[in-house]
Amino acid sequence: MTIINSLSNDDHLHEECGIYGIFGTSDAAAHTALGLHALQHRGQEAAGIVATDGQYFNIHRGIGHVGENFGEKNQAVLAQLVGHSAIGHTRYSTTGETAVHNVQPLFADLEFGGFALCHNGNLTNALQMRENLVRHGSIFHSTMDTEVIIHLIARSRNTSVIDRLIDAMRQIDGGYSLICMSKDLLVGMRDPFGVRPLVLGNADGAYILCSETCGLDIIGADFVRDIHRGELVIIDSKGIQSFFPFPPRPSRFCVFEYIYFARPDSFVEGNSVYAARKNIGKYLAYESGVDADVVVPVPDSGVPAAIGYSEASNLPFDLGIIRNHYVGRTFIQPNDKVRHLGVKLKHNANRKQLEGKRVILVDDSIVRGTTSSKIVEMVRRAGATELHLRIASPPTTHSCFYGINTPQREELLAAQFDIQDMANKIGVDSLAFISIDGLYSAMGKTSRKNDNPQFCDACFTGEYPISRVDYDSGRIIHKS
């Protein structure tokens, strides 16, 4: 899900949403709320649930965390979301308008009845499609690319819900996973390249679709399998049907799911995220080892890679930086005069573990470099004698168009400077990134197949597997 013409002001890459759906239980909305709690890391700005009992659709969408909308203080909200089937969405904020009309799932009364939809990813021809739809009379109520799908389904001349959905998605380009629901169906789909994740689970006969396996664990559901790239699954009272309505495409699963986005206790594409991050740390140590006294992660995302680095380098691991987990969404943002202190809202140096030591600092990525600079300054103030920054991903040199909220390319530090200049700007004694081949080796591949890469790694290489229609036509001007 993308807000039209939005861009990020944060110094981290961010996934823009998590999706969840369940069919065949009387507590569908409650299960969905729990699932969204587990997927909260994928989006913290807004959340919504649509439930149906086969006749009526019940909806709640709101700004804020999942708990703020569906927690203990809002039991009356969940009680109103009656139904045996439900879908839910949690969204990461962008600089576009934060308003309820931009919160998913979307719902519409169409010719065949009620229809709800939520999606994770980005439709790369959404603006082109939107212009054409508006020209022919469609009226949009949000600035989300997701709404384009609803209008395409409404205008389709096919009869069944599924045929209308397939007709709509055949007109769409992009990287996405989606879950939708009619009065008697729950449907899941991944794009033909499989960029964004979607898994299938089962809990006492109720089927679940969600972004990550941690969304299954929280309700005690069993993992069944990943939804395949280009697959459409239909869940109803008779069970599950599977179709492949698109021409086959090579796999291009987003490698950043392993590096940062997915929760470390999840399994994606059959692989442990935690194990992958540890392995990346090990290969990072093989490639860029340096004499030091201690390996310190930038918490929380740098922790598994730092453990792997420590094990491979035979250097001690320690928590030299402590993260404050209780900085909420509503914290008043500092003004420009004190903005440089903002990093201490989330991180503080553990002086005893840093003072007088040569420190290897491990983080998952560098975007603009502003946060890295502040953390480095904080660690030096704590008494570190040397500081070597190691990054568990290759340099981020290009923007993402497939569902990650990234800055303009000219704001990406690695797109402007070479590694030595980046080190000087951040203020470290040395800086190293894992190489692209090192990353692929850590992921269990012999090397990157340059003519047919095994992952989507466009943010590192600039090689985009899916057409960027809106950008290439000049409709999007904020990324390059």
Short mmCIF file of N, CA and C in Angstrom, two decimals, residues 4 45 76 109 115 122 134 175 235 252 254 273 330 346 378 387 407 414 433 441 449 467 472:
data_model
loop_
_atom_site.label_atom_id
_atom_site.label_comp_id
_atom_site.label_asym_id
_atom_site.label_seq_id
_atom_site.Cartn_x
_atom_site.Cartn_y
_atom_site.Cartn_z
N ILE A 4 -0.16 8.06 -2.55
CA ILE A 4 0.27 8.69 -3.78
C ILE A 4 1.16 9.89 -3.49
N GLU A 45 1.05 3.04 12.15
CA GLU A 45 0.30 4.29 12.09
C GLU A 45 -1.21 4.09 12.16
N ALA A 76 -15.57 -3.31 23.20
CA ALA A 76 -16.86 -3.05 22.55
C ALA A 76 -16.72 -3.00 21.04
N ASP A 109 -19.62 -1.81 -1.63
CA ASP A 109 -20.79 -2.58 -2.06
C ASP A 109 -20.78 -2.61 -3.58
N PHE A 115 -17.61 -6.33 -0.53
CA PHE A 115 -16.27 -6.79 -0.88
C PHE A 115 -15.27 -5.95 -0.10
N ASN A 122 3.18 -2.40 -3.50
CA ASN A 122 3.07 -1.17 -4.28
C ASN A 122 2.67 -1.51 -5.71
N VAL A 134 -10.58 7.73 -13.54
CA VAL A 134 -11.22 9.01 -13.28
C VAL A 134 -11.77 9.61 -14.57
N GLY A 175 4.70 -5.11 -7.04
CA GLY A 175 5.02 -6.17 -6.10
C GLY A 175 4.02 -6.12 -4.96
N ILE A 235 -10.60 -19.66 -0.29
CA ILE A 235 -11.00 -20.41 0.91
C ILE A 235 -12.50 -20.19 1.13
N ARG A 252 11.42 -13.37 -7.31
CA ARG A 252 12.17 -12.16 -6.93
C ARG A 252 11.73 -11.73 -5.53
N CYS A 254 11.72 -10.29 -1.95
CA CYS A 254 12.47 -9.14 -1.43
C CYS A 254 13.50 -9.60 -0.40
N VAL A 273 14.18 -16.37 9.61
CA VAL A 273 14.71 -15.02 9.48
C VAL A 273 15.88 -14.81 10.44
N THR A 330 2.95 8.57 19.87
CA THR A 330 2.44 9.91 20.11
C THR A 330 3.46 10.83 20.76
N LYS A 346 15.40 6.65 21.71
CA LYS A 346 15.35 5.20 21.47
C LYS A 346 16.60 4.48 21.96
N MET A 378 27.36 9.16 20.06
CA MET A 378 26.98 8.72 21.40
C MET A 378 27.96 7.67 21.94
N LEU A 387 36.14 2.94 16.62
CA LEU A 387 34.78 2.57 16.25
C LEU A 387 34.74 2.13 14.80
N PRO A 407 13.46 7.05 0.77
CA PRO A 407 13.64 8.45 0.38
C PRO A 407 13.94 8.58 -1.11
N ALA A 414 24.58 6.32 0.34
CA ALA A 414 25.43 5.50 -0.52
C ALA A 414 25.30 5.86 -1.99
N PHE A 433 30.43 -2.78 4.33
CA PHE A 433 29.13 -3.41 4.07
C PHE A 433 29.38 -4.84 3.61
N SER A 441 25.58 -15.53 -0.60
CA SER A 441 26.17 -16.71 0.01
C SER A 441 25.58 -16.96 1.39
N LYS A 449 23.15 -14.77 -9.33
CA LYS A 449 23.08 -15.02 -10.77
C LYS A 449 22.73 -13.70 -11.46
N SER A 467 8.20 -3.54 -14.09
CA SER A 467 8.16 -2.23 -14.73
C SER A 467 7.70 -1.15 -13.76
N ASP A 472 8.54 5.85 -14.74
CA ASP A 472 9.12 6.02 -16.06
C ASP A 472 8.33 6.99 -16.93
#
